[in-house]
XYZ file of N, CA, C and O in Angstrom:
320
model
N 0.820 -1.198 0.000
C 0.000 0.000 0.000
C 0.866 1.264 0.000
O 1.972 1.353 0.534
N 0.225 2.223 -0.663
C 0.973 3.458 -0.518
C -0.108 4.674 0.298
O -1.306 4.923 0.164
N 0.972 5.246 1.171
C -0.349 6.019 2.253
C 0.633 7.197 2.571
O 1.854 7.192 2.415
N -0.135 8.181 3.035
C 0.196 9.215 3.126
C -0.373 9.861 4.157
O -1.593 10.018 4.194
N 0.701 10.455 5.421
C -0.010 10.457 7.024
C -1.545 10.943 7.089
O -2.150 11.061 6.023
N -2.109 11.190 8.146
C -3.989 11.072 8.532
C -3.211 12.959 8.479
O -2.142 13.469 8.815
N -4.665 13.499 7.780
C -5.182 14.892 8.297
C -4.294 15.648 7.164
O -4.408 16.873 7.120
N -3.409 15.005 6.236
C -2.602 15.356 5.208
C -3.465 16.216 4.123
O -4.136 15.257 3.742
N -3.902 17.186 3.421
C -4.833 17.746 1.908
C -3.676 17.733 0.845
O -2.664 18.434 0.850
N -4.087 16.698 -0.146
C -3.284 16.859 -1.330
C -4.126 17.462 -2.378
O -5.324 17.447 -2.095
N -3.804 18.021 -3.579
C -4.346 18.312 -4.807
C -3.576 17.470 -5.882
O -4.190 17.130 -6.893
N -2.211 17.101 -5.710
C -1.064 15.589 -6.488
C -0.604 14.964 -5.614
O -0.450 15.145 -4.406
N -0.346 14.064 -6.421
C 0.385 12.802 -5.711
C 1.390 11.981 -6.635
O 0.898 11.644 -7.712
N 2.413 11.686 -6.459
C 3.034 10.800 -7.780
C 3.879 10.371 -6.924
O 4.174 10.759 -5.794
N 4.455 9.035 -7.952
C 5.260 8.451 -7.112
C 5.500 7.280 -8.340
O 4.899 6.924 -9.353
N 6.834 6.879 -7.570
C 8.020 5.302 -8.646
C 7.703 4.338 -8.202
O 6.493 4.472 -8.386
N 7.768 3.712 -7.888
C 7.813 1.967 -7.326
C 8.693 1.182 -8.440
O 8.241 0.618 -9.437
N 9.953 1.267 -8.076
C 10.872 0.245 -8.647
C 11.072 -1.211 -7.561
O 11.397 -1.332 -6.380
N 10.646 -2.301 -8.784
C 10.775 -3.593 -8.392
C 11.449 -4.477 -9.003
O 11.937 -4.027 -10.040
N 11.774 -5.942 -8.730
C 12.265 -6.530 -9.699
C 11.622 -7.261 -10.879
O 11.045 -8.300 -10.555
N 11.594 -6.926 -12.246
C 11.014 -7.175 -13.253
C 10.853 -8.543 -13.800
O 9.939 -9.022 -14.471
N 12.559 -9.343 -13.114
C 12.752 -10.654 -13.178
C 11.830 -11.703 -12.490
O 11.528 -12.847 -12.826
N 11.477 -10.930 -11.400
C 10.832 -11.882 -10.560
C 9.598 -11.278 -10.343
O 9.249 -11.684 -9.234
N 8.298 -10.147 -11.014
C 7.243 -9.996 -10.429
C 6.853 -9.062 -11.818
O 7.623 -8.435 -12.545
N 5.380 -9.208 -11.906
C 4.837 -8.602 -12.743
C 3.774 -7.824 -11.489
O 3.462 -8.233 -10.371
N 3.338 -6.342 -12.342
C 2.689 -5.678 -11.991
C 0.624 -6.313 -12.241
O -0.105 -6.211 -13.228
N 0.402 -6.806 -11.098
C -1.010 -7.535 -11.735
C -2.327 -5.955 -12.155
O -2.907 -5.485 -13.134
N -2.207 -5.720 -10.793
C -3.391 -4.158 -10.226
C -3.064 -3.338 -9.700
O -2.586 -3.627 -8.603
N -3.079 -1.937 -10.041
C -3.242 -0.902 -9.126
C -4.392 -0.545 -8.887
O -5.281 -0.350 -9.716
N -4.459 -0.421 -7.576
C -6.092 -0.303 -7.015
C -6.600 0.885 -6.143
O -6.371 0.897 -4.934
N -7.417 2.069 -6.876
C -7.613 3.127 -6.143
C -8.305 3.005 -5.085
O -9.482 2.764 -5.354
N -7.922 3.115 -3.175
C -8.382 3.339 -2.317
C -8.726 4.323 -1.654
O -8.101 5.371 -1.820
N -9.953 4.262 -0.597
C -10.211 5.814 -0.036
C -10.591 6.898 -1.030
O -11.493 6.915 -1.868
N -9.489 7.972 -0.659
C -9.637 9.628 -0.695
C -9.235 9.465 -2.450
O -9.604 10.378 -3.189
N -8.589 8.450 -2.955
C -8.019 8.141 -4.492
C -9.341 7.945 -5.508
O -9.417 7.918 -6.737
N -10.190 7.841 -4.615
C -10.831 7.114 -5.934
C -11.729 8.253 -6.960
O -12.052 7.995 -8.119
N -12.075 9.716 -6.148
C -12.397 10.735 -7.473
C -11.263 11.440 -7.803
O -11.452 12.023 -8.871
N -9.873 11.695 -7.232
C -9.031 12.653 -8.414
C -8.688 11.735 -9.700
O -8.812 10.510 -9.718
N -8.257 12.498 -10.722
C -7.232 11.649 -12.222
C -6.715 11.037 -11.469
O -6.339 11.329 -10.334
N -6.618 9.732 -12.272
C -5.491 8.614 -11.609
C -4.337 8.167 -13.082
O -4.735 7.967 -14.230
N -3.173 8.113 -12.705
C -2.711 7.578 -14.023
C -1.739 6.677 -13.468
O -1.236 6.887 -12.364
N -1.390 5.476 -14.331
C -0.187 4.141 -13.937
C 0.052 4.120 -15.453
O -0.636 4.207 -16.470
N 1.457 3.950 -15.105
C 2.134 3.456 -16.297
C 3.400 2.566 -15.864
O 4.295 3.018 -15.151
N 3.385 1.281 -16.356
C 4.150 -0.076 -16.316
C 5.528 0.094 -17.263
O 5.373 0.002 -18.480
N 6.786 0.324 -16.762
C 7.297 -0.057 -18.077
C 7.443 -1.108 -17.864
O 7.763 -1.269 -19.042
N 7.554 -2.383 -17.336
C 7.284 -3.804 -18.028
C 8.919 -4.175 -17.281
O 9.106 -5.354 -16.981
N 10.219 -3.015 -16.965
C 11.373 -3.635 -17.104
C 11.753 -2.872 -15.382
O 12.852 -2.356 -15.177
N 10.629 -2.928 -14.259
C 11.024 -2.492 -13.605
C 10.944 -1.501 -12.734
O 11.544 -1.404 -11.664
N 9.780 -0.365 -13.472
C 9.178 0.877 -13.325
C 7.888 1.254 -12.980
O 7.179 1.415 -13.973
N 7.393 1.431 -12.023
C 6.208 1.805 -11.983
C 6.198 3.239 -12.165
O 7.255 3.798 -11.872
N 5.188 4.012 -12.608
C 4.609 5.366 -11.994
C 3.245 5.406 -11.987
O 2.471 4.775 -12.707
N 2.857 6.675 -10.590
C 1.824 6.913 -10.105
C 1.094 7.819 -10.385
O 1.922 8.717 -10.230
N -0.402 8.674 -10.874
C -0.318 9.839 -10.355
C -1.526 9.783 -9.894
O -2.170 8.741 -10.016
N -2.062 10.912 -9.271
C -3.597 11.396 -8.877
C -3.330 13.209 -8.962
O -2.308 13.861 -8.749
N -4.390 13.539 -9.268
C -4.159 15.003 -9.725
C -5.718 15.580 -9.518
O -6.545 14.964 -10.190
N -6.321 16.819 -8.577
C -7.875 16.876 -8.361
C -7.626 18.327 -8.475
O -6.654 18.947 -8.042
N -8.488 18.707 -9.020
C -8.297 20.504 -8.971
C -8.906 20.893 -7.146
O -8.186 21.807 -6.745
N -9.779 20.551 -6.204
C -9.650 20.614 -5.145
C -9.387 19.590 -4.686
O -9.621 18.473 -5.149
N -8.583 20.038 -3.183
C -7.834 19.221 -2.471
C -8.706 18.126 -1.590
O -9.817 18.280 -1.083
N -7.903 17.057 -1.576
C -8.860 15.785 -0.780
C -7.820 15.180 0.559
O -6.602 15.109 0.715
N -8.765 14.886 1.211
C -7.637 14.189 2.706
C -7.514 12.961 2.435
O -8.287 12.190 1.865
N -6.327 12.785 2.946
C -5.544 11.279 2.508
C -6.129 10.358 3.974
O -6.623 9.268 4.262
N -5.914 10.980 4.284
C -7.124 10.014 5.579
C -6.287 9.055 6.314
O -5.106 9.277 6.047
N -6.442 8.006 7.192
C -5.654 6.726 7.964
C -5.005 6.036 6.945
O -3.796 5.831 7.043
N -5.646 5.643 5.964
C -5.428 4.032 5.158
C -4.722 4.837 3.973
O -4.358 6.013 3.958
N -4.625 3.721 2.847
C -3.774 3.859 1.878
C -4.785 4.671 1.022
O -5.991 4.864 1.177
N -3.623 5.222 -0.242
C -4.674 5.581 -1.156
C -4.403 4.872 -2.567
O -5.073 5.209 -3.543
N -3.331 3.805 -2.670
C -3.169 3.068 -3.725
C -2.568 1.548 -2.910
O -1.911 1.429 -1.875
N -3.132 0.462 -3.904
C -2.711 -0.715 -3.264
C -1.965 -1.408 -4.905
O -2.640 -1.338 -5.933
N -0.924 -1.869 -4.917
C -0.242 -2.552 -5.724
C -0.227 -3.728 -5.923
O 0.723 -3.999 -5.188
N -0.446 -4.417 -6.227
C -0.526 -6.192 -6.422
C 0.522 -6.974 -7.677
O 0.524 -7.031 -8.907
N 1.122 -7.353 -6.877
C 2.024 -8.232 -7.825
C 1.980 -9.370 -8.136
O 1.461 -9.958 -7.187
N 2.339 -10.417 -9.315
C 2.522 -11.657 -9.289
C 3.418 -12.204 -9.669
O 3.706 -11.900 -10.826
N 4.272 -13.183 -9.041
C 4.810 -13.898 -9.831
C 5.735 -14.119 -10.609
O 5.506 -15.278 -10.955
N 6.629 -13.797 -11.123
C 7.109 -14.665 -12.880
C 7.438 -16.008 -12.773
O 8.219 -16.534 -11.980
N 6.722 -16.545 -13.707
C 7.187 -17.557 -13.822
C 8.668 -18.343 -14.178
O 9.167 -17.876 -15.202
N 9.419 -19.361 -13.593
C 10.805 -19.071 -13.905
C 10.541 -20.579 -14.398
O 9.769 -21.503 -14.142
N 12.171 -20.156 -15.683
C 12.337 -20.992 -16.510
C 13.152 -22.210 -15.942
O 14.126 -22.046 -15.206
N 12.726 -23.344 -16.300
C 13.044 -24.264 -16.202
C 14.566 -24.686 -16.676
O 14.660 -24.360 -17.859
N 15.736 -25.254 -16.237
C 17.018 -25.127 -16.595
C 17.758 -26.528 -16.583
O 18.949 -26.600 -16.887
């Protein structure tokens, strides 16, 4: 999860999440809470990269909990 302290007002938000590409694919990003009416944008590069954004022309509270949840799976590894 990605969260951002209680009582916080954002109008953006962005953010990286570098992982390993070898070993996990990006399954869902999942808008939670205070996320779910600003723009949301994800983009995968596939080799490693996540990015985040949320963008609201008025400001929203990020509240206790997360406001994005990430889900990964897996790669499958080759047999040798």
């Amino acid at each position: 999860p990605l969260a951002v302290p209680a009582g916080v007002q954002l109008t953006s938000f962005e953010a990286t999440v570098a992982y390993d590409a070898a070993l996990l694919a990006v399954e869902e990003v999942r808008r939670v809470g205070a996320s779910r009416s600003p723009l949301f944008a994800a983009s995968d590069d596939g080799a490693g990269t996540l990015r985040l954004a949320l963008a609201a022309a008025e400001p929203f509270a990020a509240g206790d909990g997360p406001l994005l949840v990430v889900h990964f799976a897996p790669r499958q590894r080759s047999a040798t």
